[in-house]
Coordinates of C-alpha atoms and ligand atoms in Angstrom, one line a residue:
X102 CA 0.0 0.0 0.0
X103 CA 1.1 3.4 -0.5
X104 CA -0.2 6.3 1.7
X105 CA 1.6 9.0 -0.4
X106 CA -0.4 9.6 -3.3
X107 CA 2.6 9.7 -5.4
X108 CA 2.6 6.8 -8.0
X109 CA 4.8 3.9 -7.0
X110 CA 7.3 4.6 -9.5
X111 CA 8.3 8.0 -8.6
X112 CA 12.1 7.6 -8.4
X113 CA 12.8 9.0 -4.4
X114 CA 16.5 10.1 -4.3
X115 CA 19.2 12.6 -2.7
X116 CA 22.1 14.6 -3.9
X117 CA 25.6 15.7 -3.5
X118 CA 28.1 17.2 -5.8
X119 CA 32.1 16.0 -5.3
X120 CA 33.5 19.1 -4.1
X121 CA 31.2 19.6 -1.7
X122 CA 31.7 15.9 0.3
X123 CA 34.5 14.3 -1.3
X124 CA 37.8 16.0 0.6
X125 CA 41.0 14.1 -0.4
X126 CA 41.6 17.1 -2.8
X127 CA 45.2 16.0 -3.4
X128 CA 45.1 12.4 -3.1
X129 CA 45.5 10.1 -6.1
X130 CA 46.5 12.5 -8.4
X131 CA 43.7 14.5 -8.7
X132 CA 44.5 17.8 -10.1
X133 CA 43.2 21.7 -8.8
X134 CA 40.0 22.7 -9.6
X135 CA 39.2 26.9 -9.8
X136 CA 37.5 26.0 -6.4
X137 CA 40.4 25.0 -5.0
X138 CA 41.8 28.1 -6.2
X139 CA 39.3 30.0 -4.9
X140 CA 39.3 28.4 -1.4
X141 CA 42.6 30.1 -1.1
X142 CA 41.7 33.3 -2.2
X143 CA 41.6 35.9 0.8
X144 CA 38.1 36.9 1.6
X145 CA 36.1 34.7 -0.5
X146 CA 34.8 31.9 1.8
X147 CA 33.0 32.0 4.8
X148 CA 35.4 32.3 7.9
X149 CA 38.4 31.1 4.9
X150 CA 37.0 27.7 5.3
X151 CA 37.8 24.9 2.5
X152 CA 37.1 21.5 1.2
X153 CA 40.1 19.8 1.7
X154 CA 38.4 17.2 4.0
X155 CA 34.9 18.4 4.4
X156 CA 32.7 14.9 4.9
X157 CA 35.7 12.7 3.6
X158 CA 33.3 10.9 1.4
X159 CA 36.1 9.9 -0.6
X160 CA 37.2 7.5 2.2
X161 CA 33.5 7.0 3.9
X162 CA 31.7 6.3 0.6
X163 CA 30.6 2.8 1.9
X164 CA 29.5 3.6 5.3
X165 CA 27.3 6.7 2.9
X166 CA 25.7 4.8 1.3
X167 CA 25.0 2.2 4.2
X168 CA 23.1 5.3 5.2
X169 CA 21.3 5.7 2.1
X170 CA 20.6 2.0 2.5
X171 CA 19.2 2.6 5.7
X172 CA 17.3 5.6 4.3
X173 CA 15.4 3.8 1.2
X174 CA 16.4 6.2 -1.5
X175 CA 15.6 4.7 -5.3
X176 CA 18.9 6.6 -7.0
X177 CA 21.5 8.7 -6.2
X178 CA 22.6 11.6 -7.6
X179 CA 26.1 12.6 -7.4
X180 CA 28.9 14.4 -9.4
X181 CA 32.2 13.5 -11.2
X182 CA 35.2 15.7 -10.0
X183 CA 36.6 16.6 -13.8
X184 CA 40.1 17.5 -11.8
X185 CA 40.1 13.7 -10.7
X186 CA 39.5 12.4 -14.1
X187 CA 41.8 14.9 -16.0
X188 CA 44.1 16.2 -13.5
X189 CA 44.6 18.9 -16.4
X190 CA 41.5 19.1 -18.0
X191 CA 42.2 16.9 -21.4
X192 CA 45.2 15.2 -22.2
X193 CA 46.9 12.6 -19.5
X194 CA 43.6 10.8 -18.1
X195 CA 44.1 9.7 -13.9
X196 CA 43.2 6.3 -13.6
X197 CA 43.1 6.3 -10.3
X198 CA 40.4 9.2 -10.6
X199 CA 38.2 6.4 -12.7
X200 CA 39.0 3.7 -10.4
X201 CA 37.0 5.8 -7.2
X202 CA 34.0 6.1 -9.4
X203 CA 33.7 2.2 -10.5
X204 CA 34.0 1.7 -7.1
X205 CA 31.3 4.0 -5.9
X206 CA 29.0 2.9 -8.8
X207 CA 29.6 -0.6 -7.9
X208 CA 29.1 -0.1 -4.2
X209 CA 25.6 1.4 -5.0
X210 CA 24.5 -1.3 -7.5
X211 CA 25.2 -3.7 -5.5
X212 CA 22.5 -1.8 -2.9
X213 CA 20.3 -1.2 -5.4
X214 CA 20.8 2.2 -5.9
X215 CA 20.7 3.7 -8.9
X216 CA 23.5 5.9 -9.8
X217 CA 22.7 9.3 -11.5
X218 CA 25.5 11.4 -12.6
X219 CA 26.3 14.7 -13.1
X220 CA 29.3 16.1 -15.4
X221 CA 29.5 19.0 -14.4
X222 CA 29.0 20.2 -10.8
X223 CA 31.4 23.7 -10.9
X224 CA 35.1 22.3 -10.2
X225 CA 36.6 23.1 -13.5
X226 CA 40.1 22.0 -13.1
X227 CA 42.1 25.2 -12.8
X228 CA 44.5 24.8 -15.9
X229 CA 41.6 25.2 -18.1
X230 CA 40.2 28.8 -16.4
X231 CA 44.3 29.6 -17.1
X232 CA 43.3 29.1 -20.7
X233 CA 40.3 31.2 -20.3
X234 CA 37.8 28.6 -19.0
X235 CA 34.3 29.1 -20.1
X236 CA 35.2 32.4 -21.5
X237 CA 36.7 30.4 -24.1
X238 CA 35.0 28.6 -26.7
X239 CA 37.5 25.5 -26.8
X240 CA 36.4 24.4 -23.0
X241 CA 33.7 23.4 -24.7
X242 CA 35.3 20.8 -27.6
X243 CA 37.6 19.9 -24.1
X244 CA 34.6 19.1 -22.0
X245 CA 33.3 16.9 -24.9
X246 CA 36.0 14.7 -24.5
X247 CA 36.0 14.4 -20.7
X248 CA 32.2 13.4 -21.4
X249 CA 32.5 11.0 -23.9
X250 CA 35.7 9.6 -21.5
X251 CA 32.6 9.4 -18.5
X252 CA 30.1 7.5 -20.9
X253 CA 32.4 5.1 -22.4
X254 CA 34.0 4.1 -18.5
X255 CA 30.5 4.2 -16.6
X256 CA 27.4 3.7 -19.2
X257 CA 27.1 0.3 -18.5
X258 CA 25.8 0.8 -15.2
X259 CA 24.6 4.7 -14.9
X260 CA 21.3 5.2 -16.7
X261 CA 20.8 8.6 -16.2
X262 CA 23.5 11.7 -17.0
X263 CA 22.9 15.4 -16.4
X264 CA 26.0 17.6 -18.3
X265 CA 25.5 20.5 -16.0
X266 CA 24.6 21.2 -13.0
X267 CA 22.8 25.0 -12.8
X268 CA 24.8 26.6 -15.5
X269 CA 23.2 30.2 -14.2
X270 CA 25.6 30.1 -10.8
X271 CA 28.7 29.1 -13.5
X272 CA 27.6 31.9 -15.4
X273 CA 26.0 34.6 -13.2
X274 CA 28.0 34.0 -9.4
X275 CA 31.1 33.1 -11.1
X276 CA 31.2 35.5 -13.9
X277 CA 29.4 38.6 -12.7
X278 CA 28.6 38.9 -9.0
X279 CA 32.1 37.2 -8.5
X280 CA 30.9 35.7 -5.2
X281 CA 31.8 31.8 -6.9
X282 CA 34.8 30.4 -8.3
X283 CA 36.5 32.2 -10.4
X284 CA 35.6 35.6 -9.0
X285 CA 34.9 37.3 -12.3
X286 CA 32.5 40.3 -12.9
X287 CA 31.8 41.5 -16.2
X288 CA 28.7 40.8 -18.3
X289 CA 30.5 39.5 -21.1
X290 CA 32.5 37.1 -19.7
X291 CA 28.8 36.2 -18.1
X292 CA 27.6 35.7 -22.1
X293 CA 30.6 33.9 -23.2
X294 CA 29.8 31.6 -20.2
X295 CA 25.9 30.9 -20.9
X296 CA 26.8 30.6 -24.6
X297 CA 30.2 28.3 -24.2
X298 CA 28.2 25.9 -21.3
X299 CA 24.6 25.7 -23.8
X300 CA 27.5 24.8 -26.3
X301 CA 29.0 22.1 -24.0
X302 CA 25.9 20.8 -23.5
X303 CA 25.1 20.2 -26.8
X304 CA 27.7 18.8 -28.1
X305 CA 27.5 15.9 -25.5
X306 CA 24.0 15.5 -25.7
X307 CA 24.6 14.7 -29.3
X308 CA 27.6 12.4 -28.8
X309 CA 25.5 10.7 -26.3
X310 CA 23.2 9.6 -29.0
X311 CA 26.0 8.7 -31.4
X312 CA 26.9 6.1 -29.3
X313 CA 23.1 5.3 -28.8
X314 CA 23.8 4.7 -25.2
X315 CA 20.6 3.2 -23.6
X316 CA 20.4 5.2 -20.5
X317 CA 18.9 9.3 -20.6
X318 CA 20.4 12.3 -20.8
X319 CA 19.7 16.3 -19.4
X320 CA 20.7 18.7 -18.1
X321 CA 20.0 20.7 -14.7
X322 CA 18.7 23.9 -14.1
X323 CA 18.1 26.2 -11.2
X324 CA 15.2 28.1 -13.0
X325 CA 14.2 31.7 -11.1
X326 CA 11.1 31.8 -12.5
X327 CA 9.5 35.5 -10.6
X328 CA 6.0 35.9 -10.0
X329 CA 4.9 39.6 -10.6
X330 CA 4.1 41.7 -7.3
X331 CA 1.0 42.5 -8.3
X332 CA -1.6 42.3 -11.5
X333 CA -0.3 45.0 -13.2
X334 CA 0.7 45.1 -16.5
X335 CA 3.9 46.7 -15.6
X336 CA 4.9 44.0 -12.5
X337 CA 3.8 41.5 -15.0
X338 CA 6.8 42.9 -17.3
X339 CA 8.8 43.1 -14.9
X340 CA 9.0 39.5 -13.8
X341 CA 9.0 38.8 -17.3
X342 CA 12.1 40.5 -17.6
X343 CA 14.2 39.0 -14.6
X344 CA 12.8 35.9 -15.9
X345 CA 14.6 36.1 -18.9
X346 CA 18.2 37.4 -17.6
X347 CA 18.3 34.7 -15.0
X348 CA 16.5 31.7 -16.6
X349 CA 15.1 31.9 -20.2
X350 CA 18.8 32.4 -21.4
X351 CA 19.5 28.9 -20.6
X352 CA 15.8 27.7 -21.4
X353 CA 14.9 28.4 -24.4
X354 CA 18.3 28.2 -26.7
X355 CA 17.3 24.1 -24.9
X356 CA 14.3 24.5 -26.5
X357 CA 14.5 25.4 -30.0
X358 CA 13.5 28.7 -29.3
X359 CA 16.6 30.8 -29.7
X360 CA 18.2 34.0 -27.1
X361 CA 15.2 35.6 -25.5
X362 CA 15.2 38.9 -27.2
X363 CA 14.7 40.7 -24.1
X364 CA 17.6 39.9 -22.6
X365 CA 19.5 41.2 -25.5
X366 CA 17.9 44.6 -25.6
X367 CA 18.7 44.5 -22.1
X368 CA 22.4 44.0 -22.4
X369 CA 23.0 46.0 -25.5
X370 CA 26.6 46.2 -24.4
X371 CA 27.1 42.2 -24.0
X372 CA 27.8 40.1 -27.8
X373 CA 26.9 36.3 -27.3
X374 CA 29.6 34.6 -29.2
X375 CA 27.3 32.5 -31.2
X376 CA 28.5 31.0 -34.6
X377 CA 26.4 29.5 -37.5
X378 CA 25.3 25.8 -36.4
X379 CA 25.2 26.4 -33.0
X380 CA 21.8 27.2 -31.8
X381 CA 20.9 23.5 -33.5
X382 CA 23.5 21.5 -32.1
X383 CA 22.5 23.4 -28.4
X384 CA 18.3 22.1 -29.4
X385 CA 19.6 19.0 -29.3
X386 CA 16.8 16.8 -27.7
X387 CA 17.2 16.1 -24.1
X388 CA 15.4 12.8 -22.5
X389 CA 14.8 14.9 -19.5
X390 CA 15.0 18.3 -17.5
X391 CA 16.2 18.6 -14.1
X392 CA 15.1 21.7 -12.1
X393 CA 16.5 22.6 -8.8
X394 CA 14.3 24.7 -6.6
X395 CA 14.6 26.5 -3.5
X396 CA 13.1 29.2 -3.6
X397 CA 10.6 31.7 -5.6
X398 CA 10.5 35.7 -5.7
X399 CA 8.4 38.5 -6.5
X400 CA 9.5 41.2 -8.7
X401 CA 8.4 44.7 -9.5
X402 CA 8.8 47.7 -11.8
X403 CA 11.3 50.1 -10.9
X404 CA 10.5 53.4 -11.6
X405 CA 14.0 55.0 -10.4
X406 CA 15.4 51.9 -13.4
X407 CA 12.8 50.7 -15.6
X408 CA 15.6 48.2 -17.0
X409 CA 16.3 46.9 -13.9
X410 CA 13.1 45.0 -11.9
X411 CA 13.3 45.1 -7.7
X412 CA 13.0 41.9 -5.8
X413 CA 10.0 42.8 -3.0
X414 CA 9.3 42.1 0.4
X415 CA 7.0 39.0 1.1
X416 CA 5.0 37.2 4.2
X417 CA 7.0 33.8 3.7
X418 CA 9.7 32.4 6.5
X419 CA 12.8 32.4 5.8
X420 CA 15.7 29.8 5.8
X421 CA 19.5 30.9 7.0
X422 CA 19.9 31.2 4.1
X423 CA 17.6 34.0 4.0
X424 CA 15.7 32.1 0.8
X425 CA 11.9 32.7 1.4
X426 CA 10.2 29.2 1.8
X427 CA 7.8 29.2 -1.3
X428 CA 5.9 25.6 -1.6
X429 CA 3.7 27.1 -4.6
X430 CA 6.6 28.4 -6.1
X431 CA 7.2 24.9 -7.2
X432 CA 4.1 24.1 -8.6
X433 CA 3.9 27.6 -10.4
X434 CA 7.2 26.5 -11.6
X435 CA 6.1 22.9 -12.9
X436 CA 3.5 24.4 -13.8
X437 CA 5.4 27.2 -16.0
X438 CA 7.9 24.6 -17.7
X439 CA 4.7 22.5 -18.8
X440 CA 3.2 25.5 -20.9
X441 CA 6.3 26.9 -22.3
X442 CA 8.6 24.1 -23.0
X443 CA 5.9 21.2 -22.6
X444 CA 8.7 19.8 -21.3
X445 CA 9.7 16.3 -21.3
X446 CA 10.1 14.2 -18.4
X447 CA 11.2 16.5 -15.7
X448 CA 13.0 15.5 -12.0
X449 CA 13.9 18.1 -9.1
X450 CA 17.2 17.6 -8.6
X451 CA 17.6 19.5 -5.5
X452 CA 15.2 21.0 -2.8
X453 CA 16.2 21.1 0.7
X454 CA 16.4 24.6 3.5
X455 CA 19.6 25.2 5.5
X456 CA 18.7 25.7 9.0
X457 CA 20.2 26.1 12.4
X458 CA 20.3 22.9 13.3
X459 CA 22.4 21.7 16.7
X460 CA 22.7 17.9 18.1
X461 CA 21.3 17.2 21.5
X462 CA 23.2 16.7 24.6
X463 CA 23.4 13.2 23.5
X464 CA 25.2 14.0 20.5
X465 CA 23.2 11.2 18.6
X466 CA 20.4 12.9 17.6
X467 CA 19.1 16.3 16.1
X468 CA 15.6 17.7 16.0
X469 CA 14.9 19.4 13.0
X470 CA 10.7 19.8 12.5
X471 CA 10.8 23.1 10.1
X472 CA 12.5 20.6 7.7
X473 CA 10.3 18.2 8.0
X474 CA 7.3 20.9 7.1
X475 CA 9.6 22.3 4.9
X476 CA 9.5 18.4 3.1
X477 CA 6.0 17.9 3.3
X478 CA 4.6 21.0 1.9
X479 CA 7.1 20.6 -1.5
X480 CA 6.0 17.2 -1.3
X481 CA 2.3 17.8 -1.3
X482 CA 2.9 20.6 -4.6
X483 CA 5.0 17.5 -6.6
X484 CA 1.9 15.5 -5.8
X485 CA -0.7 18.4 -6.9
X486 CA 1.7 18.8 -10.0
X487 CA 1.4 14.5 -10.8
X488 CA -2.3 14.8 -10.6
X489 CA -2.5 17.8 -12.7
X490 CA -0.9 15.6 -15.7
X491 CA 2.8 16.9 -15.4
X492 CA 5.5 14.4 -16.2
X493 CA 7.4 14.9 -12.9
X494 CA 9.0 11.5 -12.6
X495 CA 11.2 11.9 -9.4
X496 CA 12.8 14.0 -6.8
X497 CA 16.3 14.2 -5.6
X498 CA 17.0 15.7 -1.6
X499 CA 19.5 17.9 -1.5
X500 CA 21.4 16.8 0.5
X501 CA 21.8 13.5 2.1
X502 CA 24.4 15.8 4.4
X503 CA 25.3 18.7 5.6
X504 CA 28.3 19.5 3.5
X505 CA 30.7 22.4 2.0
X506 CA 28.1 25.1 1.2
X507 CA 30.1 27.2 -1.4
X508 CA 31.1 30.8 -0.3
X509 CA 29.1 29.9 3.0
X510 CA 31.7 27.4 3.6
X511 CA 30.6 25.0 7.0
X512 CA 28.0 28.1 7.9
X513 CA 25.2 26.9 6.2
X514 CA 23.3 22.7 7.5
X515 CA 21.3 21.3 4.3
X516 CA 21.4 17.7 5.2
X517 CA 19.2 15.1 6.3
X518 CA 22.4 13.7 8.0
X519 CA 23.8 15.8 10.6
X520 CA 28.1 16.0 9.6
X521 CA 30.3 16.4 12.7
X522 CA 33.1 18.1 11.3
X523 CA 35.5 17.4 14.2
X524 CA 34.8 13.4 14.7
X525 CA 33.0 13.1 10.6
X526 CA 30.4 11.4 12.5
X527 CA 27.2 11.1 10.1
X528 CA 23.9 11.6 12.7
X529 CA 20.6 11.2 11.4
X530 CA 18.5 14.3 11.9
X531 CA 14.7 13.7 12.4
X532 CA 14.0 14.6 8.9
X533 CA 16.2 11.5 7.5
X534 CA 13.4 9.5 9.9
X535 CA 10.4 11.2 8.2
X536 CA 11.9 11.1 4.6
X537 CA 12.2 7.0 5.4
X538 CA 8.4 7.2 5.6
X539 CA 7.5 9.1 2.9
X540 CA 9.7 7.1 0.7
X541 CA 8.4 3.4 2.2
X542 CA 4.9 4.8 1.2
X543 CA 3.7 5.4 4.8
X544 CA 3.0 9.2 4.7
X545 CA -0.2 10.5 3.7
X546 CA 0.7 13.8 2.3
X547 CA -2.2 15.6 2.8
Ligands
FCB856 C1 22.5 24.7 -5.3 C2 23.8 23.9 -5.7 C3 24.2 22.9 -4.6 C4 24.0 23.5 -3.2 C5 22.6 24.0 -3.1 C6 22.3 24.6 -1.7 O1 22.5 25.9 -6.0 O2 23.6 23.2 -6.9 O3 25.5 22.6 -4.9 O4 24.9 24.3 -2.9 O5 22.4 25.1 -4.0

């Protein structure tokens, strides 16, 4: 029997991505990614934390995914450290690099757990951003061939490949606020970046199919679609607008439907390097979209700067990571990507809150109910979305532990595990307990 309401094939999963858990930076000849670099960069990081041993999943992988055992979870989602594979980038492959992913795959097959990988999680190994990274159009061709590398040494047992993993931090956060790795911030660096990742993307979708590999391929995006303050026309346009800067650029080249025009009236000074062919080899169909959602905000004209649409205040809780907790916002979402891109199958790839979660005196266990409501009420809009005919085939937590949060460094607790930094001591927080419900069918989520 199952309680949920969500059909019994609905793939239940959680996340990670390898900078964030794996540690062992300089072990086994794994080469420096611009995180790395960035890690050392004065000022950038949270309290100058970095991720040279963060969870240590690089050693604890087995004793992870006992817990993911323990936990229920259909499939896996996790990334490829390009630095590991390619200490370089291209040229001399590390096949010790290889060897720790057969391993992990194996070790989750043989739990029957489902291994779901991503490419491209933001560690671009530092010797390529010395060649100009994404600014330059060759990263593209070089990420290509670390792709096909991945398919040909893992396709027998991963059927399902994501090539990026929110191409609009990469761009955006890297590129233009500066606040990610590699600390840039100029707008066209920002458009060589959205058009050089689409590229990427692209190209190994296609040379996915040349192989006719049997498993599915996408890509994952965190989408900001706004909602307008209020019903006027102007709000409405001005949701629109930010709509297009953060997410249609990505979108809708994905879709057949070429650079949203308003994005390039908008940045009149910014060129997108795009070259005859391109546009069709970035349509390339995808089997499936992955959209990661945390969040949703309002947006309104700005009479001081028509061109530029202000975020405004709301009623909605937020997390610490001051990200307003917006259930609806993911079924306006679903929603959204049905009528516009009638999208094919889709999966959330993330969802999850950071919040100030602390162990009890026991040190073995951790309340954490706002999570828990925080899971239900996302859960009960993926349900509404199911029974409103949207192909939303399954749902990855992010994260299965509290890990290296970026700029935020150890500041910021997403995890349904609790990670003791000092003793890496994984401690189930109450939340791991409910998601074990929902996922063995026991939770009515009403
Ligand atoms: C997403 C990232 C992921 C994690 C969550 C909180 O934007 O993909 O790595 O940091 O946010």
């Amino acid at each position: 029997m199952n309680f949920t309401g969500i059909p019994e094939d609905f793939i239940w999963g959680v996340a990670t991505s390898a900078f964030q858990i794996e540690g062992a930076t300089t072990e086994d000849g794994r080469g420096l990614s611009i995180w790395d670099t960035f890690c050392k960069t004065p000022g950038k990081i949270h309290q100058g934390h970095n991720a040279e041993m963060t969870c240590d999943h690089y050693h604890r992988y087995k004793e992870d995914i006992k817990l993911m055992k323990q936990l229920g979870i259909q499939s896996y989602r996790f990334s490829l450290a390009w630095p590991r594979i390619f200490p370089q980038g291209k040229g001399k492959l590390n096949q010790k690099g290889i060897d720790f992913y057969n391993s992990l795959i194996d070790e989750l097959c043989k739990n029957d757990i489902t291994p779901a990988i991503t490419l491209y999680h933001w560690d671009l190994p530092q010797s390529l951003e010395d060649q100009g990274g994404w600014r330059n159009r060759e990263t593209a061709s070089i990420f290509l061939e670390y792709a096909k590398t991945c398919f040909a040494a893992f396709h027998d047992r991963v059927p399902m490949w994501i090539t990026f993993n929110e191409p609009f931090c990469s761009a955006y956060l890297g590129h233009y606020h500066g606040c990610h790795a590699p600390g840039i911030q100029d707008m066209q660096a920002t458009a060589n970046t959205i058009h050089h990742i689409n590229l990427a993307h692209g190209l190994t979708v296609q040379a996915f199919r040349e192989k006719a590999y049997k498993g599915k391929i996408g890509i994952t995006q965190m989408l900001i679609k706004h909602r307008p303050a209020t019903r006027s026309e102007q709000d409405k346009k001005a949701a629109q607008r930010a709509t297009d800067y953060s997410s249609s650029v990505f979108m809708d080249p994905l879709f057949g439907k070429g650079y949203p025009k308003e994005f390039l009236y908008s940045t009149p000074e910014v060129n997108l390097p795009v070259q005859k062919g391109d546009l069709d080899i970035i349509s390339e169909k995808m089997d499936f979209l992955g959209i990661n959602y945390y969040a949703e905000t309002a947006m309104a004209y700005n009479q001081n700067d028509p061109e530029k649409p202000q975020g405004v205040e709301s009623y909605y809780p937020k997390t610490e990571m001051d990200w307003p907790v917006v259930p609806a916002g993911l079924y306006r979402m679903l929603k959204w990507l049905d009528e516009k891109y009638s999208s094919p199958e889709i999966y959330i790839t993330e969802n999850g809150c950071a919040l100030p979660d602390t162990l009890e005196a026991d040190g073995e266990s951790c309340h954490d109910p706002d999570r828990i409501s925080y899971l239900r009420e996302h859960f009960k809009m993926c349900k509404k979305a199911i029974a409103d005919g949207i192909k939303l085939k399954g749902y990855f937590h992010w994260s299965i532990m509290d890990n290296f949060e970026w700029a935020y460094g150890y500041s910021k607790r997403f995890g349904l595990i609790y990670s003791d930094y000092k003793s890496l001591k994984r401690i189930p927080k109450d939340s791991f307990y409910f998601y074990r419900e929902v996922i063995a069918g026991h939770e009515p989520l009403e």
